[in-house]
Each structure stands twice: as C-alpha cells, then as structure tokens.
XYZ file of C-alpha atoms in Angstrom:
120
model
C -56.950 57.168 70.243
C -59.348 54.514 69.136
C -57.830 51.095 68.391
C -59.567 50.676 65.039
C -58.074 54.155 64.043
C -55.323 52.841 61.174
C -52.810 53.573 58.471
C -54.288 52.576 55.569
C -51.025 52.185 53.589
C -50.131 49.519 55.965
C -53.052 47.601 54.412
C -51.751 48.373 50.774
C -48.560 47.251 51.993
C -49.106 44.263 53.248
C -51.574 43.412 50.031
C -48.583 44.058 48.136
C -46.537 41.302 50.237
C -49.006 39.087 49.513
C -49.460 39.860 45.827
C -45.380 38.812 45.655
C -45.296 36.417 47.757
C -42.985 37.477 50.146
C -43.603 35.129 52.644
C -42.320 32.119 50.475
C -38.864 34.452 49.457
C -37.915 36.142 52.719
C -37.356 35.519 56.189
C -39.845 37.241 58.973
C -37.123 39.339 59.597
C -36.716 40.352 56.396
C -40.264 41.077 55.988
C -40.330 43.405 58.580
C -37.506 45.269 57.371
C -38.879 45.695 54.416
C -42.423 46.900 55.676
C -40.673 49.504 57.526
C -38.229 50.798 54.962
C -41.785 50.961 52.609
C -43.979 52.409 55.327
C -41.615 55.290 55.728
C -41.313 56.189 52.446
C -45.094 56.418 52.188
C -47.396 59.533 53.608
C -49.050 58.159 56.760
C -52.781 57.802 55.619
C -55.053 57.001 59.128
C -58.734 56.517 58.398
C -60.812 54.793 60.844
C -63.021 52.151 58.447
C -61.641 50.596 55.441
C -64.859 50.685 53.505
C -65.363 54.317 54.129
C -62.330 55.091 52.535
C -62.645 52.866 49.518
C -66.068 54.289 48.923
C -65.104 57.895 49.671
C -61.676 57.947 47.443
C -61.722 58.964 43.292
C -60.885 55.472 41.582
C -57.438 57.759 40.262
C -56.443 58.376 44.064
C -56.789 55.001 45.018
C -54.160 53.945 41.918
C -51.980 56.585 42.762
C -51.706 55.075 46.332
C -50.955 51.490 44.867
C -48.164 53.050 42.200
C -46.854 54.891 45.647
C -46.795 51.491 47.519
C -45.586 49.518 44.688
C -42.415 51.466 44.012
C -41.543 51.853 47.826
C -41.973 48.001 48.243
C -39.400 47.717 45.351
C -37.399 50.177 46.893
C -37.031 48.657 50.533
C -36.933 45.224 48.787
C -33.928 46.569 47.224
C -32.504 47.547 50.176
C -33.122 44.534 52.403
C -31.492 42.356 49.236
C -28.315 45.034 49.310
C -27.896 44.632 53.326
C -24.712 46.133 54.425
C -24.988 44.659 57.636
C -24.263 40.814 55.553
C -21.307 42.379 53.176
C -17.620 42.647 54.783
C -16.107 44.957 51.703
C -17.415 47.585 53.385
C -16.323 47.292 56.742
C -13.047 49.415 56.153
C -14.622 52.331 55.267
C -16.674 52.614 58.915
C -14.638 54.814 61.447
C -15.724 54.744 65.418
C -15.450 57.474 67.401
C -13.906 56.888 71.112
C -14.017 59.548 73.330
C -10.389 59.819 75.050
C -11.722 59.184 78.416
C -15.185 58.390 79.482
C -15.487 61.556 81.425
C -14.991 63.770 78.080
C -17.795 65.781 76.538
C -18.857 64.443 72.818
C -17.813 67.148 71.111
C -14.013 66.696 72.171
C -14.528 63.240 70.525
C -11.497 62.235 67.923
C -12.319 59.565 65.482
C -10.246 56.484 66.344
C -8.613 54.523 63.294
C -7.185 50.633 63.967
C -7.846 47.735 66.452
C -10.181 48.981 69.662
C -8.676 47.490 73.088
C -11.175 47.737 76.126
C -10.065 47.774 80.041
C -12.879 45.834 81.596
C-alpha cells in the first residue's frame, strides 16, 4: 500500500484534540486511549490526498463526519475519565479462571473464587 494512503478520520480526530485541548488536560497515555476508543467507533475513511477529499465531499457529508467524530471523542473521553483499571470498588466483582492443572484443555476450566497461590 502507498504510505500517503490514510484514514481521514484520524485527521478529524486529532483536529478535534486540538480544538479541546487535550494535550494541556490529559496525559500521552491518555490521549492515545482516547484516539483509539474514538477511531473505533468511527467508519474507517482511507483517501489518499486530503485536498481531494475536501474538494470532492458535499459540504453536509463533511459535517456529518465532524458530528460523527465529535460524539465518539466525547464518548472515549468518557471512558478514559471512568477507567476501571484506576477504581478498586470494582475489583470484587472480577472472577479468574484457573485451569486445574496446566495440562487441562480450556474448556474443562472452573472459575476460581478467593486468594490465587502459585508454585514457582
């Protein structure tokens, strides 16, 4: 594939980054997070010259794209500020599966409840 072959909503997201000023509220981290959570909530979109598709898109299409990237931006940003990975109320609620040997196929797998002791 050509290397200036792109997704042109990862242009509109990152415009909308910018618009918010992301950079001055999140970490890098963050920020990437949140591109991906919006990116894949967004139709993939690969044109090959940004000009060509600004000249070649109705005016309505092109707002319908922003709207698109503009509520999956506050979606992921949402999600990012709501990390269950940073809460601990929720940790009870996870439940690990241990298989009862390591030889044991996955689908004999019984789901293991309490504290998880490892031979090493």
């Amino acid at each position: 594939m050509e290397s200036n072959i792109h997704n042109y909503m990862e242009v509109l997201v990152g415009k909308r980054f910018i618009e918010l000023d992301f950079h001055q509220i999140y970490t890098l981290d963050q920020i990437t997070d949140m591109k991906c959570i919006a990116l894949n909530q967004l139709p993939t979109l690969y044109i090959r010259y940004s000009l060509d598709m600004l000249a070649g898109t109705p005016q309505k299409k092109i707002i319908q794209y922003n709207n698109m990237v503009a509520a999956a931006v506050e979606n992921a940003e949402k999600m990012v500020l709501n990390d269950r990975r940073q809460r601990n109320d929720d940790f009870e609620d996870i439940v690990v599966y241990v298989p009862k040997d390591r030889f044991e196929l996955e689908d004999e797998e019984v789901p293991f409840s309490g504290d998880l002791k490892m031979d090493l």
